[in-house]
Short mmCIF file of C-alpha atoms in Angstrom, two decimals:
data_model
loop_
_atom_site.label_atom_id
_atom_site.label_comp_id
_atom_site.label_asym_id
_atom_site.label_seq_id
_atom_site.Cartn_x
_atom_site.Cartn_y
_atom_site.Cartn_z
CA UNK A 294 33.56 5.18 32.84
CA UNK A 295 32.86 3.84 29.32
CA UNK A 296 29.98 1.38 29.37
CA UNK A 297 31.76 -1.62 27.85
CA UNK A 298 28.81 -3.90 28.60
CA UNK A 299 26.36 -2.02 26.40
CA UNK A 300 28.88 -1.15 23.71
CA UNK A 301 30.22 -4.70 23.37
CA UNK A 302 26.95 -6.63 23.57
CA UNK A 303 24.12 -5.23 21.38
CA UNK A 304 21.51 -7.40 23.13
CA UNK A 305 22.26 -5.46 26.30
CA UNK A 306 21.70 -2.05 24.81
CA UNK A 307 19.29 -0.13 27.01
CA UNK A 308 16.73 2.58 26.42
CA UNK A 309 18.27 5.15 28.74
CA UNK A 310 17.50 7.58 30.14
CA UNK A 311 14.02 6.26 30.82
CA UNK A 312 11.07 8.58 30.38
CA UNK A 313 9.37 10.65 33.06
CA UNK A 314 5.67 10.27 32.28
CA UNK A 315 3.05 12.57 33.77
CA UNK A 316 -0.15 10.81 34.82
CA UNK A 317 -3.56 12.02 35.99
CA UNK A 318 -5.20 8.97 37.57
CA UNK A 319 -8.79 9.01 38.76
CA UNK A 320 -7.79 8.96 42.44
CA UNK A 321 -9.22 10.95 45.30
CA UNK A 322 -7.34 14.27 45.65
CA UNK A 323 -5.02 13.44 42.74
CA UNK A 324 -5.77 16.86 41.29
CA UNK A 325 -4.01 18.40 44.32
CA UNK A 326 -0.65 16.97 43.24
CA UNK A 327 1.56 16.71 40.17
CA UNK A 328 2.23 13.01 39.66
CA UNK A 329 4.93 11.52 37.44
CA UNK A 330 6.28 8.02 36.79
CA UNK A 331 9.91 7.18 35.99
CA UNK A 332 9.43 4.41 33.42
CA UNK A 333 12.37 2.14 34.22
CA UNK A 334 10.13 -0.77 33.20
CA UNK A 335 10.80 0.29 29.61
CA UNK A 336 14.61 0.32 29.56
CA UNK A 337 14.95 -3.28 28.29
CA UNK A 338 12.43 -6.02 27.37
CA UNK A 339 14.01 -8.52 29.80
CA UNK A 340 16.64 -6.84 31.99
CA UNK A 341 14.38 -4.00 33.07
CA UNK A 342 13.92 -1.62 35.93
CA UNK A 343 15.94 -1.49 39.10
CA UNK A 344 17.43 -4.92 38.44
CA UNK A 345 19.67 -3.55 35.71
CA UNK A 346 20.32 -0.36 37.66
CA UNK A 347 21.66 -2.43 40.57
CA UNK A 348 23.57 -4.89 38.37
CA UNK A 349 25.07 -2.45 35.88
CA UNK A 350 28.36 -1.58 37.58
CA UNK A 351 28.81 -5.00 39.16
CA UNK A 352 28.62 -6.59 35.72
CA UNK A 353 30.89 -3.89 34.32
CA UNK A 354 33.47 -4.85 36.97
CA UNK A 355 33.02 -8.56 36.22
CA UNK A 356 33.52 -8.06 32.47
CA UNK A 357 36.54 -5.77 32.92
CA UNK A 358 38.19 -8.32 35.21
CA UNK A 359 37.37 -11.31 32.99
CA UNK A 360 35.44 -13.10 35.74
CA UNK A 361 33.69 -16.14 34.30
CA UNK A 362 31.37 -17.23 37.11
CA UNK A 363 28.74 -15.47 39.24
CA UNK A 364 26.85 -16.80 42.27
CA UNK A 365 23.67 -15.11 43.45
CA UNK A 366 20.45 -15.71 45.35
CA UNK A 367 16.68 -15.50 44.95
CA UNK A 368 13.32 -17.18 45.21
CA UNK A 369 11.38 -19.03 42.56
CA UNK A 370 9.91 -15.79 41.19
CA UNK A 371 13.00 -13.56 41.53
CA UNK A 372 13.17 -10.62 39.14
CA UNK A 373 16.83 -10.25 40.10
CA UNK A 374 17.77 -13.80 39.09
CA UNK A 375 15.76 -13.45 35.89
CA UNK A 376 17.59 -10.27 34.85
CA UNK A 377 20.97 -11.63 35.91
CA UNK A 378 20.35 -14.96 34.18
CA UNK A 379 19.67 -13.28 30.85
CA UNK A 380 22.64 -10.96 31.19
CA UNK A 381 24.92 -13.93 31.94
CA UNK A 382 23.56 -15.76 28.91
CA UNK A 383 24.39 -12.82 26.64
CA UNK A 384 27.80 -12.28 28.25
CA UNK A 385 28.64 -16.01 28.27
CA UNK A 386 29.23 -16.01 32.03
CA UNK A 387 28.28 -19.01 34.15
CA UNK A 388 25.62 -18.28 36.77
CA UNK A 389 24.96 -20.41 39.81
CA UNK A 390 21.60 -19.43 41.30
CA UNK A 391 20.99 -20.43 44.90
CA UNK A 392 17.20 -20.70 45.02
CA UNK A 393 15.03 -20.71 48.12
CA UNK A 394 12.81 -23.80 48.17
CA UNK A 395 12.82 -27.10 46.33
CA UNK A 396 11.19 -27.35 42.92
CA UNK A 397 10.70 -30.38 40.73
CA UNK A 398 12.13 -29.85 37.27
CA UNK A 399 8.75 -30.56 35.70
CA UNK A 400 7.02 -28.04 37.99
CA UNK A 401 9.23 -24.98 37.72
CA UNK A 402 7.96 -21.43 37.84
CA UNK A 403 8.12 -19.56 34.52
CA UNK A 404 11.11 -17.63 35.84
CA UNK A 405 13.01 -20.77 36.81
CA UNK A 406 12.20 -22.37 33.47
CA UNK A 407 13.79 -19.38 31.76
CA UNK A 408 16.92 -19.91 33.86
CA UNK A 409 17.03 -23.56 32.83
CA UNK A 410 16.68 -22.54 29.19
CA UNK A 411 19.57 -20.09 29.68
CA UNK A 412 21.80 -22.87 31.13
CA UNK A 413 21.86 -21.46 34.66
CA UNK A 414 23.11 -23.82 37.36
CA UNK A 415 20.20 -24.05 39.84
CA UNK A 416 21.02 -25.00 43.43
CA UNK A 417 17.90 -25.41 45.57
CA UNK A 418 18.22 -24.93 49.32
CA UNK A 419 15.78 -25.02 52.22
CA UNK A 420 14.61 -21.86 53.95
CA UNK A 421 16.94 -22.34 56.91
CA UNK A 422 19.97 -22.47 54.64
CA UNK A 423 18.70 -19.57 52.55
CA UNK A 424 18.46 -17.39 55.65
CA UNK A 425 22.26 -17.61 55.89
CA UNK A 426 22.73 -15.81 52.57
CA UNK A 427 24.16 -12.67 54.23
CA UNK A 428 26.17 -14.44 56.94
CA UNK A 429 29.96 -14.24 56.75
CA UNK A 430 30.59 -17.91 57.49
CA UNK A 431 28.14 -19.07 54.83
CA UNK A 432 29.54 -16.69 52.24
CA UNK A 433 33.04 -17.88 53.08
CA UNK A 434 31.96 -21.47 52.50
CA UNK A 435 30.53 -20.47 49.11
CA UNK A 436 33.77 -18.70 48.24
CA UNK A 437 35.65 -21.93 48.95
CA UNK A 438 33.18 -24.03 46.98
CA UNK A 439 33.14 -21.63 44.01
CA UNK A 440 36.67 -20.30 44.30
CA UNK A 441 36.70 -18.32 41.04
CA UNK A 442 33.18 -16.89 41.35
CA UNK A 443 31.98 -13.37 42.09
CA UNK A 444 29.12 -13.36 44.63
CA UNK A 445 26.27 -10.89 44.11
CA UNK A 446 23.85 -10.45 47.06
CA UNK A 447 20.13 -11.11 46.86
CA UNK A 448 18.39 -8.51 44.73
CA UNK A 449 21.72 -7.20 43.44
CA UNK A 450 21.92 -4.92 46.49
CA UNK A 451 25.69 -4.54 46.79
CA UNK A 452 27.78 -1.37 47.03
CA UNK A 453 27.86 -1.41 43.21
CA UNK A 454 24.10 -0.83 43.26
CA UNK A 455 24.40 2.64 44.78
CA UNK A 456 25.98 4.20 41.73
CA UNK A 457 23.70 2.40 39.31
CA UNK A 458 20.53 3.56 41.03
CA UNK A 459 21.98 7.03 41.63
CA UNK A 460 22.05 7.39 37.83
CA UNK A 461 18.26 7.75 38.07
CA UNK A 462 18.65 11.00 40.00
CA UNK A 463 21.20 12.33 37.50
CA UNK A 464 18.79 11.59 34.63
CA UNK A 465 15.85 13.57 36.02
CA UNK A 466 14.77 16.50 33.87
CA UNK A 467 13.08 18.42 36.69
CA UNK A 468 13.05 18.70 40.46
CA UNK A 469 10.60 16.72 42.57
CA UNK A 470 9.41 17.20 46.13
CA UNK A 471 9.02 13.47 46.76
CA UNK A 472 10.36 10.32 45.12
CA UNK A 473 8.57 7.07 45.99
CA UNK A 474 9.95 3.59 45.32
CA UNK A 475 9.16 0.03 46.46
CA UNK A 476 11.61 -1.54 48.93
CA UNK A 477 12.52 -5.24 49.00
CA UNK A 478 16.26 -5.65 49.55
CA UNK A 479 17.15 -2.00 50.17
CA UNK A 480 19.47 -1.33 47.24
CA UNK A 481 17.13 0.86 45.22
CA UNK A 482 16.19 3.11 48.12
CA UNK A 483 19.83 3.40 49.22
CA UNK A 484 20.84 4.32 45.67
CA UNK A 485 18.16 7.00 45.42
CA UNK A 486 19.33 8.52 48.71
CA UNK A 487 22.96 8.28 47.57
CA UNK A 488 22.17 10.04 44.29
CA UNK A 489 20.06 12.72 45.97
CA UNK A 490 22.88 13.47 48.42
CA UNK A 491 25.01 14.59 45.48
CA UNK A 492 22.40 17.21 44.47
CA UNK A 493 22.34 20.79 45.77
CA UNK A 494 20.29 20.97 48.98
CA UNK A 495 17.58 23.11 47.39
CA UNK A 496 17.11 20.45 44.67
CA UNK A 497 16.89 17.44 46.97
CA UNK A 498 13.67 15.44 47.01
CA UNK A 499 12.43 13.62 50.08
CA UNK A 500 12.81 9.87 49.48
CA UNK A 501 9.96 7.61 50.61
CA UNK A 502 10.22 3.85 50.38
CA UNK A 503 7.18 1.59 50.30
CA UNK A 504 7.93 -1.68 52.05
CA UNK A 505 6.67 -4.64 49.99
CA UNK A 506 7.29 -7.17 52.78
CA UNK A 507 6.97 -7.34 56.56
CA UNK A 508 10.26 -5.72 57.43
CA UNK A 509 9.94 -2.80 59.82
CA UNK A 510 13.39 -2.12 61.22
CA UNK A 511 14.95 -4.81 59.03
CA UNK A 512 14.55 -2.82 55.80
CA UNK A 513 15.83 0.36 57.45
CA UNK A 514 18.91 -1.58 58.60
CA UNK A 515 19.57 -2.88 55.08
CA UNK A 516 19.40 0.63 53.64
CA UNK A 517 21.54 2.13 56.40
CA UNK A 518 24.24 -0.52 56.02
CA UNK A 519 24.46 0.07 52.27
CA UNK A 520 24.67 3.84 52.75
CA UNK A 521 27.37 3.41 55.40
CA UNK A 522 29.57 1.77 52.76
CA UNK A 523 29.65 5.05 50.81
CA UNK A 524 29.08 7.82 53.36
CA UNK A 525 31.06 8.60 56.48
CA UNK A 526 28.08 10.28 58.13
CA UNK A 527 24.65 9.00 57.21
CA UNK A 528 23.14 11.59 59.55
CA UNK A 529 23.86 14.25 56.92
CA UNK A 530 21.98 12.46 54.15
CA UNK A 531 18.69 13.73 52.64
CA UNK A 532 15.41 12.95 54.38
CA UNK A 533 14.21 9.42 53.82
CA UNK A 534 11.82 6.96 55.41
CA UNK A 535 10.01 3.69 54.71
CA UNK A 536 6.24 3.30 55.01
CA UNK A 537 5.28 -0.19 56.19
CA UNK A 538 1.50 0.03 55.80
CA UNK A 539 1.20 -1.35 52.27
CA UNK A 540 2.91 -4.76 52.20
CA UNK A 541 -0.43 -6.64 52.05
CA UNK A 542 0.71 -9.07 54.76
CA UNK A 543 4.03 -10.04 53.21
CA UNK A 544 6.31 -10.39 50.22
CA UNK A 545 4.43 -11.47 47.07
CA UNK A 546 1.20 -11.47 49.10
CA UNK A 547 -1.75 -9.76 47.46
CA UNK A 548 -5.52 -9.52 47.60
CA UNK A 549 -8.14 -9.64 44.87
CA UNK A 550 -8.52 -5.93 45.43
CA UNK A 551 -4.83 -5.30 44.70
CA UNK A 552 -4.96 -7.46 41.56
CA UNK A 553 -8.00 -5.52 40.36
CA UNK A 554 -6.26 -2.24 41.15
CA UNK A 555 -3.28 -3.21 38.98
CA UNK A 556 -5.64 -3.84 36.08
CA UNK A 557 -7.44 -0.55 36.71
CA UNK A 558 -4.16 1.41 36.64
CA UNK A 559 -3.22 -0.10 33.29
CA UNK A 560 -6.62 0.84 31.87
CA UNK A 561 -6.60 4.29 33.47
CA UNK A 562 -3.07 5.53 32.65
CA UNK A 563 -1.75 2.84 30.24
CA UNK A 564 1.07 1.73 32.53
CA UNK A 565 1.36 -2.00 33.32
CA UNK A 566 2.05 -2.80 36.97
CA UNK A 567 2.19 -6.03 38.97
CA UNK A 568 1.14 -6.85 42.56
CA UNK A 569 4.57 -7.65 44.05
CA UNK A 570 6.38 -4.30 43.70
CA UNK A 571 4.89 -1.62 41.45
CA UNK A 572 1.30 -2.45 42.39
CA UNK A 573 2.00 -1.85 46.07
CA UNK A 574 3.86 1.35 45.19
CA UNK A 575 0.95 2.76 43.18
CA UNK A 576 -1.56 1.63 45.81
CA UNK A 577 0.44 3.42 48.50
CA UNK A 578 0.59 6.56 46.38
CA UNK A 579 -3.18 6.47 45.88
CA UNK A 580 -3.86 6.03 49.59
CA UNK A 581 -1.35 8.66 50.73
CA UNK A 582 -2.68 11.19 48.23
CA UNK A 583 -6.24 10.49 49.40
CA UNK A 584 -5.07 11.10 52.98
CA UNK A 585 -3.48 14.40 51.85
CA UNK A 586 -0.12 13.19 53.15
CA UNK A 587 1.62 15.52 50.67
CA UNK A 588 1.21 19.31 50.59
CA UNK A 589 -0.98 20.70 47.83
CA UNK A 590 0.92 21.14 44.58
CA UNK A 591 3.63 18.63 45.47
CA UNK A 592 5.57 17.15 42.56
CA UNK A 593 5.73 13.42 43.18
CA UNK A 594 7.74 10.87 41.20
CA UNK A 595 6.91 7.16 41.34
CA UNK A 596 9.81 4.91 40.33
CA UNK A 597 8.50 2.00 38.27
CA UNK A 598 11.09 -0.66 39.01
CA UNK A 599 9.99 -3.14 36.33
CA UNK A 600 9.54 -6.76 37.36
CA UNK A 601 6.69 -7.29 34.92
CA UNK A 602 7.85 -10.83 34.20
CA UNK A 603 6.25 -11.56 37.56
CA UNK A 604 2.84 -11.14 35.96
CA UNK A 605 3.30 -14.64 34.54
CA UNK A 606 2.98 -16.00 38.06
CA UNK A 607 -0.16 -14.19 39.18
#
């Protein structure tokens, strides 16, 4: 499919494929593995990482069908809304952002202030209402209220996301034994599994998600439901799992130790990371390698999913 988004809008031209960067961090037992990072944080200065991967084909569909209004969801620090807001600004598409929590206009987060500057329609809702964001009745009411709008789920994790994230697998220049990625709304992990399933069996990596929130069972259900939309039998898919030991007590929760670790990684291997997604991913990799959770000589790829705008809030 021709990429009419990139070709028609120069400000949405992306640096793809992103690089695979080998790193040798000063971690216990790191010398026993071969560690690489897929630098999706570098594909665009604003619409970076997995946010564009998950949005790419949804936006392509929206542009091709001349849809002029999008509704989506996120919190006050949402990387998804930030990426989508900028893309809508460039494409001249109206965005209504349904935001969890109530913010005074003079006390917005940096992300929300960007959305205001990009003329996004902000609709603040309480947590109880926000919890309905995946419920059929609530979505039906939004469809009636915004009758001409296209609704994109939280995090961009729709069926369109599978193909966009699967592009990562098709871009890889070598085989890996393990691919690790942070998990928040499930779309990235589902896309990696979807892409890996299209590879020959002897080239399939084992996919390991690192949960960045308290979501044991819940995150697995999100991933499974997305995969079921594209695969008749999910039992035949490549090996995958989610490790729930590294969420630091919840979404966007962090400790001084994690903040310091993020700074150390940037100094050590010259890769910026933040404590919400990539920091927890790298921390998990460090701990698992120290525990010798991977066989000696394993080739491990960490997917840097971007989100560095979140550093403005830490």
